[in-house]
Short mmCIF file of C-alpha atoms in Angstrom, two decimals:
data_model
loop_
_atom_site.label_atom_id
_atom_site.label_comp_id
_atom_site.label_asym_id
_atom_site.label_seq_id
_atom_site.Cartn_x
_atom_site.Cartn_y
_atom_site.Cartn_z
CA UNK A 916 -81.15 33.24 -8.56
CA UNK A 917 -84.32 34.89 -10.27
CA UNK A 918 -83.16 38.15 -9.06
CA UNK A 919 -79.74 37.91 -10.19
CA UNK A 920 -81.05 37.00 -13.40
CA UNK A 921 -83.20 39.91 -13.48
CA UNK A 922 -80.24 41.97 -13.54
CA UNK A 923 -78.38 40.18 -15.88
CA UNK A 924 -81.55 41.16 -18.20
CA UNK A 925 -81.45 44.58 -17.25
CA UNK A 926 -77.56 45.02 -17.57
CA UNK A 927 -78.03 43.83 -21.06
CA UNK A 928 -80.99 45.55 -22.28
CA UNK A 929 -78.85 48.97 -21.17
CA UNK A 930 -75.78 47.70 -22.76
CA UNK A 931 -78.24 47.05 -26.25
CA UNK A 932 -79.64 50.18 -26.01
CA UNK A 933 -76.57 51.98 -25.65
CA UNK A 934 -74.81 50.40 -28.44
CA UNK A 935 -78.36 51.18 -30.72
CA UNK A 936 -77.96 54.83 -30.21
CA UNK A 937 -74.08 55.01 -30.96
CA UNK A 938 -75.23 53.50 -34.83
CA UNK A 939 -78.12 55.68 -34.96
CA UNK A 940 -75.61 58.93 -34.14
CA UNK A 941 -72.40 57.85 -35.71
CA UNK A 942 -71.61 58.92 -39.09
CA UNK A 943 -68.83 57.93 -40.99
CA UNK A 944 -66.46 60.67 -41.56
CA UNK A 945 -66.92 61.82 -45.51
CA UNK A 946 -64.20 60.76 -47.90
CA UNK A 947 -62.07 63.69 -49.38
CA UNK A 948 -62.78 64.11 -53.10
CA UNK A 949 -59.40 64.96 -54.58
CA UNK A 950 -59.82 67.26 -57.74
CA UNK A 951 -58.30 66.21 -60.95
CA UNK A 952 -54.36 67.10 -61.01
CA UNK A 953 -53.17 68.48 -64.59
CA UNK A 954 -49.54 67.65 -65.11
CA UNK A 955 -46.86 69.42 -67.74
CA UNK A 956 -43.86 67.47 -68.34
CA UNK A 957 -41.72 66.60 -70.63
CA UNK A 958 -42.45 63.21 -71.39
CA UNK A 959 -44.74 60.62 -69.53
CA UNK A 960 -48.34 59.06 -69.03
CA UNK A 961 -48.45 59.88 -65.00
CA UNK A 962 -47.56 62.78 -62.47
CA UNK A 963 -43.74 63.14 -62.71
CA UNK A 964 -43.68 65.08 -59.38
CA UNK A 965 -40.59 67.27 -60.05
CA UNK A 966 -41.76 69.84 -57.57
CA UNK A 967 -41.54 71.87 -60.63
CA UNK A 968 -41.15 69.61 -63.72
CA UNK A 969 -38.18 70.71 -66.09
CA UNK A 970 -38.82 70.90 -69.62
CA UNK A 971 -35.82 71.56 -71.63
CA UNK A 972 -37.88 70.83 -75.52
CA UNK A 973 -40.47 73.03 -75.61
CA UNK A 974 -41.06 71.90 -78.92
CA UNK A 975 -43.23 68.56 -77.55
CA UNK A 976 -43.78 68.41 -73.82
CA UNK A 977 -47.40 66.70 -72.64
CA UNK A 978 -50.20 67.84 -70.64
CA UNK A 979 -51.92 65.16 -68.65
CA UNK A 980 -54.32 64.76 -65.71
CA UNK A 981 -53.82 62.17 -63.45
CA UNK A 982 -56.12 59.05 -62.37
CA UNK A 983 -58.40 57.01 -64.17
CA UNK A 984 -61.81 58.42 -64.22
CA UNK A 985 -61.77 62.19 -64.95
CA UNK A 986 -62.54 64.05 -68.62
CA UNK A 987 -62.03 67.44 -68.22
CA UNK A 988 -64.29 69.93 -70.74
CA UNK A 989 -63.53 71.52 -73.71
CA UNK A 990 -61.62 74.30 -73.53
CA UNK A 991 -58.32 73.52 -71.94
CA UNK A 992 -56.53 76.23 -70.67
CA UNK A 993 -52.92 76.55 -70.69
CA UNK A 994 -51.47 79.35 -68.84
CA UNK A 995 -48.01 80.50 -69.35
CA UNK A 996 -45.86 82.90 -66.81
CA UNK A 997 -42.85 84.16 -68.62
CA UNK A 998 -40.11 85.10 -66.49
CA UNK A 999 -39.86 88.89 -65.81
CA UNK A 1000 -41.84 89.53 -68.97
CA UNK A 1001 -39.23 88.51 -71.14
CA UNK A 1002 -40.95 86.83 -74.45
CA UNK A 1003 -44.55 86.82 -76.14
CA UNK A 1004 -44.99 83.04 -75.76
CA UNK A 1005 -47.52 80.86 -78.39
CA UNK A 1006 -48.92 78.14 -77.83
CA UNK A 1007 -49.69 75.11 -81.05
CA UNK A 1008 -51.44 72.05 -80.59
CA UNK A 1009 -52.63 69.56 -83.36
CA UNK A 1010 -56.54 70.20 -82.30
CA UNK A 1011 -56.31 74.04 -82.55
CA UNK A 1012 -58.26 75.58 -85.55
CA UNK A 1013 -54.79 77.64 -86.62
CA UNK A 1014 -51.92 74.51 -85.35
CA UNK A 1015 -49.55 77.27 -85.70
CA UNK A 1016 -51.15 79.26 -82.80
CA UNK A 1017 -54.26 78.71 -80.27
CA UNK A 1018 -56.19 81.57 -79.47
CA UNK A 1019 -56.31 83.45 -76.22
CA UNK A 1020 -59.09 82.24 -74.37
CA UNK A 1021 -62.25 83.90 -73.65
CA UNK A 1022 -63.02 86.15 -71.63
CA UNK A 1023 -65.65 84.37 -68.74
CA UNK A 1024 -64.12 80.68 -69.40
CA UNK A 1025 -64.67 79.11 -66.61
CA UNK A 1026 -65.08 82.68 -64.82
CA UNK A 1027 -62.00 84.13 -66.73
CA UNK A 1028 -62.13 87.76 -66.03
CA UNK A 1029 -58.73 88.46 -68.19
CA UNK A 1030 -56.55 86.54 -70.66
CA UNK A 1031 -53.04 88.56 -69.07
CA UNK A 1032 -51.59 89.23 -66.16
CA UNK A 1033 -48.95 90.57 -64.40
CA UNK A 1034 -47.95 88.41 -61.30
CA UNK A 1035 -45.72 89.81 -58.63
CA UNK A 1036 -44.44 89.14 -55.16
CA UNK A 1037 -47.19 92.02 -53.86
CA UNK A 1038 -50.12 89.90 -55.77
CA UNK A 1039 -53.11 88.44 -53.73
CA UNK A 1040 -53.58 84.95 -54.19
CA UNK A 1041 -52.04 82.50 -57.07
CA UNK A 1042 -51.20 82.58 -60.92
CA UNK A 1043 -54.74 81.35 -61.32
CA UNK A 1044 -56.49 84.22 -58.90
CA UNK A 1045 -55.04 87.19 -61.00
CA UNK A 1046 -56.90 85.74 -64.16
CA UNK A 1047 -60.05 85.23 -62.01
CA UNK A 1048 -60.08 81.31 -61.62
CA UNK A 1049 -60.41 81.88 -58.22
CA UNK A 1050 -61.67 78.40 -57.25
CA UNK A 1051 -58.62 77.02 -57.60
CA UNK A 1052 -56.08 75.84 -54.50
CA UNK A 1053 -53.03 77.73 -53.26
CA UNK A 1054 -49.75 76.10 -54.50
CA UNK A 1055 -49.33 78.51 -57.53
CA UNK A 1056 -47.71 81.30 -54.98
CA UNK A 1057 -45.25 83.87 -56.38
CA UNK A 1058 -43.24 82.59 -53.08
CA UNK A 1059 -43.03 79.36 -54.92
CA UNK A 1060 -42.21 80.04 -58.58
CA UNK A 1061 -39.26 82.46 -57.26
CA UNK A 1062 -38.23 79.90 -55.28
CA UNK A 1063 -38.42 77.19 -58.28
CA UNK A 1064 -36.31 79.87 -60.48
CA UNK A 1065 -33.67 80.14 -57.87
CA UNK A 1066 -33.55 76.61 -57.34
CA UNK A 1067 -32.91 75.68 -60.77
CA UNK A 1068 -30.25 78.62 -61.18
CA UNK A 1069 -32.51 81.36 -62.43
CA UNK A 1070 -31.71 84.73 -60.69
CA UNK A 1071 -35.26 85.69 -58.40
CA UNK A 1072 -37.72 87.21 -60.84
CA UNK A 1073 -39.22 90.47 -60.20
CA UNK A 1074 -42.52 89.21 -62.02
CA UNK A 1075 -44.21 86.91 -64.20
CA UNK A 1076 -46.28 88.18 -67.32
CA UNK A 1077 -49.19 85.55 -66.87
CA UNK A 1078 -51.14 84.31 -70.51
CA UNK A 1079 -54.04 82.22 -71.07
CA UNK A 1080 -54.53 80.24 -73.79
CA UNK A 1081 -57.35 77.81 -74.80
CA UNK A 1082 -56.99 74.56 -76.79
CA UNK A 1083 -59.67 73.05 -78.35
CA UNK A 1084 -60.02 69.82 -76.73
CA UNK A 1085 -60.86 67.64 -73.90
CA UNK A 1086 -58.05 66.79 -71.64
CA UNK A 1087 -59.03 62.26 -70.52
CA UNK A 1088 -57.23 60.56 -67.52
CA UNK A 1089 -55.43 58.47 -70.14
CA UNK A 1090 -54.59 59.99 -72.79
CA UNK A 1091 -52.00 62.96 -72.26
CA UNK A 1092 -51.26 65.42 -75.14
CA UNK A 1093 -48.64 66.86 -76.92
CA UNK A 1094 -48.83 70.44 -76.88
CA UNK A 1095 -45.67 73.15 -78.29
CA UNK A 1096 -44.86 76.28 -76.61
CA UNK A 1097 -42.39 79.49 -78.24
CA UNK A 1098 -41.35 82.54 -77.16
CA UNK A 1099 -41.35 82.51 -73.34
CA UNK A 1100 -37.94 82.84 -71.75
CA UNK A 1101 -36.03 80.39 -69.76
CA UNK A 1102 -37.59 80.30 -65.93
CA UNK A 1103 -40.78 80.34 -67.27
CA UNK A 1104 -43.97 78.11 -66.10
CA UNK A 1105 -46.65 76.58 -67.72
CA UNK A 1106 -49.84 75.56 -65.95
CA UNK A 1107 -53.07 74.18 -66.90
CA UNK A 1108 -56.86 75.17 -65.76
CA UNK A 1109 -60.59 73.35 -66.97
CA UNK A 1110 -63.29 71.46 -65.11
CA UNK A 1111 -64.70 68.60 -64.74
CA UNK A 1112 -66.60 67.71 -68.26
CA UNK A 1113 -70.30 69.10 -68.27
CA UNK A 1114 -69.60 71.13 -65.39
CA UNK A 1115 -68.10 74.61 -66.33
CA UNK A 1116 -69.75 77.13 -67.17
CA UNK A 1117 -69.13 81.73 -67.30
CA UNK A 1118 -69.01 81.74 -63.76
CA UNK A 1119 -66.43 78.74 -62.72
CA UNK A 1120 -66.88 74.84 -62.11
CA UNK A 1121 -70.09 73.86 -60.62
CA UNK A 1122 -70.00 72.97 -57.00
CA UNK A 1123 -70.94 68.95 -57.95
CA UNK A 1124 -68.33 69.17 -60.14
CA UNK A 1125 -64.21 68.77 -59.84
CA UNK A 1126 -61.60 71.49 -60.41
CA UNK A 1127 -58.96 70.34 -62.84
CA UNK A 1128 -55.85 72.62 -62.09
CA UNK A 1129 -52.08 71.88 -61.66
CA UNK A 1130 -50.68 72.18 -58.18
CA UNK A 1131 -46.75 73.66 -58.27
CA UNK A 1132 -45.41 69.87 -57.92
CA UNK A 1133 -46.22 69.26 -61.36
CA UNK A 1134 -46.04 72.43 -63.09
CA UNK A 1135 -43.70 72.67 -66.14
CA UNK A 1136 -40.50 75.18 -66.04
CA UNK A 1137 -38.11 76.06 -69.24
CA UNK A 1138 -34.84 75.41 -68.62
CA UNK A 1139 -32.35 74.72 -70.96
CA UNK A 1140 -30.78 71.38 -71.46
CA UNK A 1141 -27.87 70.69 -69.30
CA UNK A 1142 -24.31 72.08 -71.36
CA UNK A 1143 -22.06 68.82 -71.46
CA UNK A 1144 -18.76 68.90 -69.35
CA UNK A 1145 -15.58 69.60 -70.79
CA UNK A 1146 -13.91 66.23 -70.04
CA UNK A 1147 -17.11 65.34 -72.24
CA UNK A 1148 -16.63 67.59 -74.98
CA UNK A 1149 -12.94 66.87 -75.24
CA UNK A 1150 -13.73 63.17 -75.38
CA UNK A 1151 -16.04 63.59 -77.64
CA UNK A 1152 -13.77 65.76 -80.00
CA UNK A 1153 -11.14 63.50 -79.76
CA UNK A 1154 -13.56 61.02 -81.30
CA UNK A 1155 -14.50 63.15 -84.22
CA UNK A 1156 -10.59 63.91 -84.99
CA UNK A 1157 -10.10 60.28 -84.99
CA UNK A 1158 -12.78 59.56 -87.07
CA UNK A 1159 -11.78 61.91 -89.81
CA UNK A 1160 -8.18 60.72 -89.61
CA UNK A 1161 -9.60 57.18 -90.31
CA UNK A 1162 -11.34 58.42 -93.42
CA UNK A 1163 -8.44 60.31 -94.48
CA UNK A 1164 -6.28 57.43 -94.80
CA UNK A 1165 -9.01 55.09 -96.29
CA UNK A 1166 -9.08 57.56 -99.18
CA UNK A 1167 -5.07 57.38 -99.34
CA UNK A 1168 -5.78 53.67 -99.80
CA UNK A 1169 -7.98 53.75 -101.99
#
């Protein structure tokens, strides 16, 4: 019995041991930090996802960034790609010094090294890489913003004439703005770039800091509003004849 129970001991002690130097070497796998999505839309609060987001009123579309914790610094930059070059776009916004026009950015914003750019199937990299935000991720191919034209009815482009423009303001997880774009041709996109507040400086987002950028599901195209069917337009016609041939007779009434 007392040797038995000697093992027992011994079994356990092993068994304790082993289990002490699985805690001591695991580590818990790190969580992914997801950076701070910027959003263009139409309308909205949160990420519409349209995997590109139409915008048929460029006259009051918003720019948000989704979750609830993030403040992105001052500048925000907006960066428009008209469609085969076709258009000088503008950009207004309430907090810019001249409404009727925010300036191009700066030069080394956020490690800016140009304010246009021409963006074509042979580029390297994204929309963002050919201004020099190179820390930013890979969704903004040419591969994909042909293949949102073409999906929304747009013939392929041959290019995209790339602008950046910066707005005077901070961009909050809750409170979207309302921003105006003119000039740009149908087909066009409209992206947005900044970091993490306090963190961005001449030569990019600091490494403890996030990268606020808009991945292709949520970046804004121009299209034009849909043209109503003819059954509609009849119908509708109809009701305007009928309307004036009610008035008509009031006034013979009267």
């Amino acid at each position: 019995m007392m040797r038995k129970s000697s093992l027992y001991r011994a079994a356990t002690l092993c068994a304790l041991a082993l289990c002490f130097s699985f805690i001591c070497v695991y580590q818990a796998p790190a969580q992914t930090v997801v950076d701070p999505q910027i959003f263009i839309q139409q309308s909205g609060t949160s990420p519409a996802g349209g995997d590109p987001n139409i915008i048929t009123n460029t006259g009051a579309f918003v720019v948000g960034v989704a979750g609830g914790k993030f403040t992105l610094q001052n500048p925000l930059l907006i960066i428009v790609g008209v469609y085969d070059g076709n258009g000088t776009p503008s950009i207004s916004f309430a907090g810019c010094a001249v409404p009727a026009a925010c300036p191009a950015a700066t030069l080394t914003t956020y490690g800016l090294t140009k304010t246009t750019a021409t963006f074509t199937s042979s580029s390297v990299g994204t929309a963002y890489d050919q201004l020099g935000l190179t820390q930013s991720g890979g969704s903004e191919s040419f591969v994909n913003w042909s293949g949102g034209d073409t999906a929304n009815g747009f013939a392929a482009p041959t290019s995209f004439t790339l602008y950046a423009f910066a707005l005077n303001t901070n961009l909050t997880s809750t409170s979207p703005i309302t921003i105006d774009e003119a000039g740009a041709a149908l087909g066009s996109y409209i992206i947005g770039y900044s970091c993490e507040n306090g963190t961005g400086s001449s030569s990019g987002c600091a490494t403890n800091g996030d990268i606020g950028q808009t991945p292709f599901t949520n970046a804004g195209i121009v299209k034009a509003p849909p043209v109503p069917e003819p059954a509609s337009m009849l119908l509708m016609g109809s009701g305007l004849l009928g309307l004036g041939g009610m008035l008509r007779r009031r006034r013979k009434a009267i």
